[in-house]
Amino acid sequence: MLRIRNRFVNSLIFISIALFSCQSLATALKYRSFTELVLNADAIMQGQVQQISSRRLDNGTIVTFVTLTNLDLHRGDYAFAEFTLVSHGGEVNGLVQKIQGAPQFKLAQNLILFLQGNGKRMVPISGWGQGMFVVNENMVHDYQLNPVLGIVNDQIQVQRLTVPDVILIGAPEPAETTPLLTPMTEAQFIESISRVTVTKRTTQLESVHPETYTLPRHNATELKMSQQ
């Protein structure tokens, strides 16, 4: 009986350690207010995902290219009909590399992206997933498809329906999961963007070319992940 009890206790300890280890490996990012998302972005672009492809680079890093069309620029400078961003992670020939906390893209998505450092940063979006919004039937959702309810005191209010895949340090408490609330409209969200005053000089937004893209020369630590 004692042996069975000890075995049971050891199992509980093992499970607890495993759960703690998984939690400790989660990505932790600094929460960005709405104004911070806007001010840190090189541009704020809306578009539809037309193409997604991944490539394994010479050093073994897998990157994913996402091409947007039907572009509408809410902030920034970009004059072309298509835009391609590159983000670390993806799948090539069954080999998967995943960046915890990085948003995932799907074909035909209508996105509003707060772009930052395309081609230079691991995730070229202000605040990583914090700066990606999905528009469904004119309603705005965050990158995990949680309804965006509004912007209150410069904080984006969401109704958390999905378990978060990242720890946001300093984030406000989400709304209750029930009842299901009505998200912000696309027009309301864009109007909120226009109300943020930006005084810094506009950064030229650059698209990448999947066939010729190479990693920037600076060390990965210089990508300043902690500031994203």
Short mmCIF file of C-alpha atoms in Angstrom, two decimals:
data_model
loop_
_atom_site.label_atom_id
_atom_site.label_comp_id
_atom_site.label_asym_id
_atom_site.label_seq_id
_atom_site.Cartn_x
_atom_site.Cartn_y
_atom_site.Cartn_z
CA MET A 1 0.00 0.00 0.00
CA LEU A 2 2.84 2.34 0.90
CA ARG A 3 4.60 1.51 -2.37
CA ILE A 4 1.45 2.34 -4.37
CA ARG A 5 1.05 5.63 -2.50
CA ASN A 6 4.69 6.57 -3.12
CA ARG A 7 4.30 5.74 -6.78
CA PHE A 8 1.19 7.94 -6.94
CA VAL A 9 2.98 10.83 -5.21
CA ASN A 10 5.96 10.51 -7.54
CA SER A 11 3.61 10.63 -10.53
CA LEU A 12 2.05 13.83 -9.23
CA ILE A 13 5.49 15.37 -8.72
CA PHE A 14 6.48 14.41 -12.26
CA ILE A 15 3.31 15.94 -13.71
CA SER A 16 3.82 19.12 -11.70
CA ILE A 17 7.41 19.46 -12.89
CA ALA A 18 6.34 18.86 -16.50
CA LEU A 19 3.64 21.50 -16.29
CA PHE A 20 6.02 23.97 -14.66
CA SER A 21 8.63 23.31 -17.34
CA CYS A 22 6.13 23.92 -20.15
CA GLN A 23 5.00 27.15 -18.55
CA SER A 24 8.56 28.34 -17.99
CA LEU A 25 9.32 27.88 -21.70
CA ALA A 26 6.48 30.20 -22.75
CA THR A 27 7.46 33.40 -24.54
CA ALA A 28 7.17 36.51 -22.39
CA LEU A 29 6.69 39.86 -24.12
CA LYS A 30 6.15 43.37 -22.87
CA TYR A 31 2.55 44.46 -23.31
CA ARG A 32 2.15 47.33 -25.75
CA SER A 33 -0.57 49.90 -25.45
CA PHE A 34 -2.45 50.91 -28.59
CA THR A 35 -0.37 54.08 -28.91
CA GLU A 36 2.85 52.08 -28.50
CA LEU A 37 1.77 49.70 -31.26
CA VAL A 38 1.18 52.64 -33.58
CA LEU A 39 4.33 54.58 -32.69
CA ASN A 40 6.63 51.54 -33.02
CA ALA A 41 5.22 50.51 -36.39
CA ASP A 42 6.99 51.42 -39.63
CA ALA A 43 3.59 51.24 -41.30
CA ILE A 44 0.05 50.04 -40.64
CA MET A 45 -1.18 48.03 -43.59
CA GLN A 46 -4.41 46.24 -44.38
CA GLY A 47 -4.49 43.52 -46.98
CA GLN A 48 -5.56 40.01 -47.94
CA VAL A 49 -3.22 37.03 -47.67
CA GLN A 50 -2.69 35.77 -51.21
CA GLN A 51 0.30 33.44 -50.85
CA ILE A 52 2.25 31.69 -48.08
CA SER A 53 5.51 29.82 -48.62
CA SER A 54 8.40 28.65 -46.45
CA ARG A 55 12.09 28.17 -47.17
CA ARG A 56 14.99 26.70 -45.23
CA LEU A 57 18.01 28.99 -45.35
CA ASP A 58 21.64 27.91 -45.58
CA ASN A 59 22.11 28.03 -41.80
CA GLY A 60 19.07 25.79 -41.22
CA THR A 61 16.67 28.54 -40.20
CA ILE A 62 13.17 28.17 -41.63
CA VAL A 63 11.39 31.37 -42.59
CA THR A 64 7.90 31.94 -43.94
CA PHE A 65 6.95 34.47 -46.60
CA VAL A 66 3.46 35.97 -46.59
CA THR A 67 2.28 38.00 -49.59
CA LEU A 68 -0.58 40.48 -49.21
CA THR A 69 -2.69 42.04 -51.95
CA ASN A 70 -5.64 44.49 -52.04
CA LEU A 71 -3.53 46.79 -49.92
CA ASP A 72 -4.79 49.75 -47.93
CA LEU A 73 -2.17 51.77 -46.05
CA HIS A 74 -3.42 53.41 -42.86
CA ARG A 75 0.02 54.70 -41.85
CA GLY A 76 3.38 54.78 -43.61
CA ASP A 77 4.76 54.92 -47.13
CA TYR A 78 4.40 52.11 -49.69
CA ALA A 79 3.46 52.44 -53.35
CA PHE A 80 3.25 48.90 -54.74
CA ALA A 81 0.32 46.54 -55.35
CA GLU A 82 1.75 43.62 -53.35
CA PHE A 83 3.71 43.33 -50.13
CA THR A 84 5.66 40.33 -48.83
CA LEU A 85 6.75 39.98 -45.22
CA VAL A 86 9.11 37.37 -43.79
CA SER A 87 8.83 35.81 -40.35
CA HIS A 88 10.94 33.15 -38.65
CA GLY A 89 9.37 29.72 -38.34
CA GLY A 90 7.47 27.45 -40.69
CA GLU A 91 7.51 23.97 -42.22
CA VAL A 92 9.71 22.59 -45.00
CA ASN A 93 9.62 18.92 -46.04
CA GLY A 94 8.09 17.88 -42.74
CA LEU A 95 10.60 19.82 -40.63
CA VAL A 96 8.82 22.32 -38.39
CA GLN A 97 10.30 25.32 -36.61
CA LYS A 98 7.90 27.32 -34.44
CA ILE A 99 8.39 30.65 -32.71
CA GLN A 100 6.17 30.68 -29.63
CA GLY A 101 4.05 33.83 -29.64
CA ALA A 102 4.49 34.54 -33.34
CA PRO A 103 1.21 34.88 -35.26
CA GLN A 104 0.16 32.25 -37.78
CA PHE A 105 -1.17 33.22 -41.19
CA LYS A 106 -3.87 31.67 -43.37
CA LEU A 107 -4.77 32.17 -47.01
CA ALA A 108 -7.52 34.71 -47.75
CA GLN A 109 -7.28 36.33 -44.31
CA ASN A 110 -8.11 40.03 -44.21
CA LEU A 111 -5.46 41.50 -41.92
CA ILE A 112 -4.51 44.79 -40.34
CA LEU A 113 -0.78 44.64 -39.56
CA PHE A 114 1.33 47.02 -37.49
CA LEU A 115 4.54 46.27 -39.40
CA GLN A 116 8.00 46.76 -37.90
CA GLY A 117 11.42 45.81 -39.26
CA ASN A 118 10.38 43.59 -42.15
CA GLY A 119 13.34 41.46 -43.24
CA LYS A 120 15.32 42.42 -40.14
CA ARG A 121 13.36 41.13 -37.17
CA MET A 122 12.33 37.57 -36.30
CA VAL A 123 8.70 38.65 -36.31
CA PRO A 124 8.18 41.84 -38.36
CA ILE A 125 5.13 43.02 -36.43
CA SER A 126 5.00 45.54 -33.61
CA GLY A 127 4.57 43.54 -30.40
CA TRP A 128 4.54 40.25 -32.36
CA GLY A 129 0.95 38.94 -32.25
CA GLN A 130 -0.17 42.11 -30.48
CA GLY A 131 0.16 44.00 -33.76
CA MET A 132 -1.87 41.63 -35.98
CA PHE A 133 -5.64 41.92 -36.30
CA VAL A 134 -8.02 39.79 -38.34
CA VAL A 135 -11.11 41.33 -39.92
CA ASN A 136 -14.08 38.97 -40.29
CA GLU A 137 -17.31 40.37 -41.72
CA ASN A 138 -16.17 43.90 -40.85
CA MET A 139 -15.52 42.93 -37.22
CA VAL A 140 -12.03 43.09 -35.69
CA HIS A 141 -10.37 40.19 -33.83
CA ASP A 142 -6.88 39.73 -32.45
CA TYR A 143 -4.38 37.27 -33.94
CA GLN A 144 -5.95 34.39 -31.97
CA LEU A 145 -9.43 35.39 -33.18
CA ASN A 146 -10.52 36.80 -29.84
CA PRO A 147 -13.04 39.64 -30.35
CA VAL A 148 -11.53 43.12 -29.95
CA LEU A 149 -14.16 44.98 -27.94
CA GLY A 150 -12.67 48.44 -27.92
CA ILE A 151 -9.79 50.66 -26.88
CA VAL A 152 -10.17 52.01 -23.35
CA ASN A 153 -7.52 54.18 -21.68
CA ASP A 154 -5.14 53.29 -24.52
CA GLN A 155 -5.54 49.57 -23.85
CA ILE A 156 -6.95 47.12 -26.37
CA GLN A 157 -9.83 45.28 -24.70
CA VAL A 158 -10.40 41.71 -25.88
CA GLN A 159 -12.80 38.96 -24.94
CA ARG A 160 -10.50 36.03 -24.26
CA LEU A 161 -11.93 32.91 -25.92
CA THR A 162 -8.61 31.21 -26.68
CA VAL A 163 -5.84 30.17 -24.29
CA PRO A 164 -2.99 32.68 -24.81
CA ASP A 165 0.21 31.32 -26.36
CA VAL A 166 2.38 34.04 -24.84
CA ILE A 167 2.80 35.84 -21.52
CA LEU A 168 2.14 39.57 -21.88
CA ILE A 169 3.76 41.43 -19.03
CA GLY A 170 1.56 44.30 -17.86
CA ALA A 171 -1.49 43.34 -19.95
CA PRO A 172 -4.99 44.29 -18.71
CA GLU A 173 -7.44 41.63 -17.61
CA PRO A 174 -9.55 40.30 -20.53
CA ALA A 175 -13.34 40.44 -20.56
CA GLU A 176 -15.40 37.47 -19.38
CA THR A 177 -15.82 34.70 -21.93
CA THR A 178 -19.62 34.77 -21.68
CA PRO A 179 -21.84 36.15 -22.96
CA LEU A 180 -20.25 36.62 -26.38
CA LEU A 181 -19.82 40.36 -26.93
CA THR A 182 -19.83 42.38 -30.15
CA PRO A 183 -16.37 43.27 -31.51
CA MET A 184 -15.27 46.67 -32.79
CA THR A 185 -16.08 47.34 -36.41
CA GLU A 186 -13.34 47.74 -38.98
CA ALA A 187 -14.26 51.42 -39.39
CA GLN A 188 -14.07 52.05 -35.63
CA PHE A 189 -10.66 50.41 -35.40
CA ILE A 190 -9.25 52.39 -38.32
CA GLU A 191 -10.66 55.59 -36.83
CA SER A 192 -8.80 54.79 -33.60
CA ILE A 193 -5.56 54.50 -35.58
CA SER A 194 -6.09 57.90 -37.18
CA ARG A 195 -6.52 59.54 -33.77
CA VAL A 196 -2.99 58.65 -32.64
CA THR A 197 -0.60 61.52 -33.31
CA VAL A 198 2.70 60.42 -34.86
CA THR A 199 5.55 62.94 -34.93
CA LYS A 200 8.47 60.71 -35.92
CA ARG A 201 9.79 60.60 -39.47
CA THR A 202 8.13 57.98 -41.67
CA THR A 203 10.21 54.84 -42.21
CA GLN A 204 10.26 53.52 -45.77
CA LEU A 205 8.46 50.18 -45.82
CA GLU A 206 10.25 47.45 -47.76
CA SER A 207 8.91 44.21 -49.19
CA VAL A 208 11.17 41.13 -49.35
CA HIS A 209 11.80 38.75 -52.24
CA PRO A 210 11.47 35.07 -51.22
CA GLU A 211 13.95 33.84 -53.84
CA THR A 212 16.80 36.13 -52.79
CA TYR A 213 16.14 36.77 -49.10
CA THR A 214 19.02 36.17 -46.68
CA LEU A 215 19.28 36.75 -42.94
CA PRO A 216 20.63 40.14 -41.87
CA ARG A 217 24.30 40.08 -40.92
CA HIS A 218 23.89 41.26 -37.35
CA ASN A 219 23.74 38.69 -34.56
CA ALA A 220 20.36 37.26 -33.54
CA THR A 221 20.70 38.91 -30.15
CA GLU A 222 20.70 42.26 -31.91
CA LEU A 223 17.17 41.60 -33.10
CA LYS A 224 16.08 42.86 -29.68
CA MET A 225 13.36 40.28 -29.17
CA SER A 226 12.65 41.59 -25.69
CA GLN A 227 11.51 44.91 -27.16
CA GLN A 228 9.06 43.41 -29.62
#
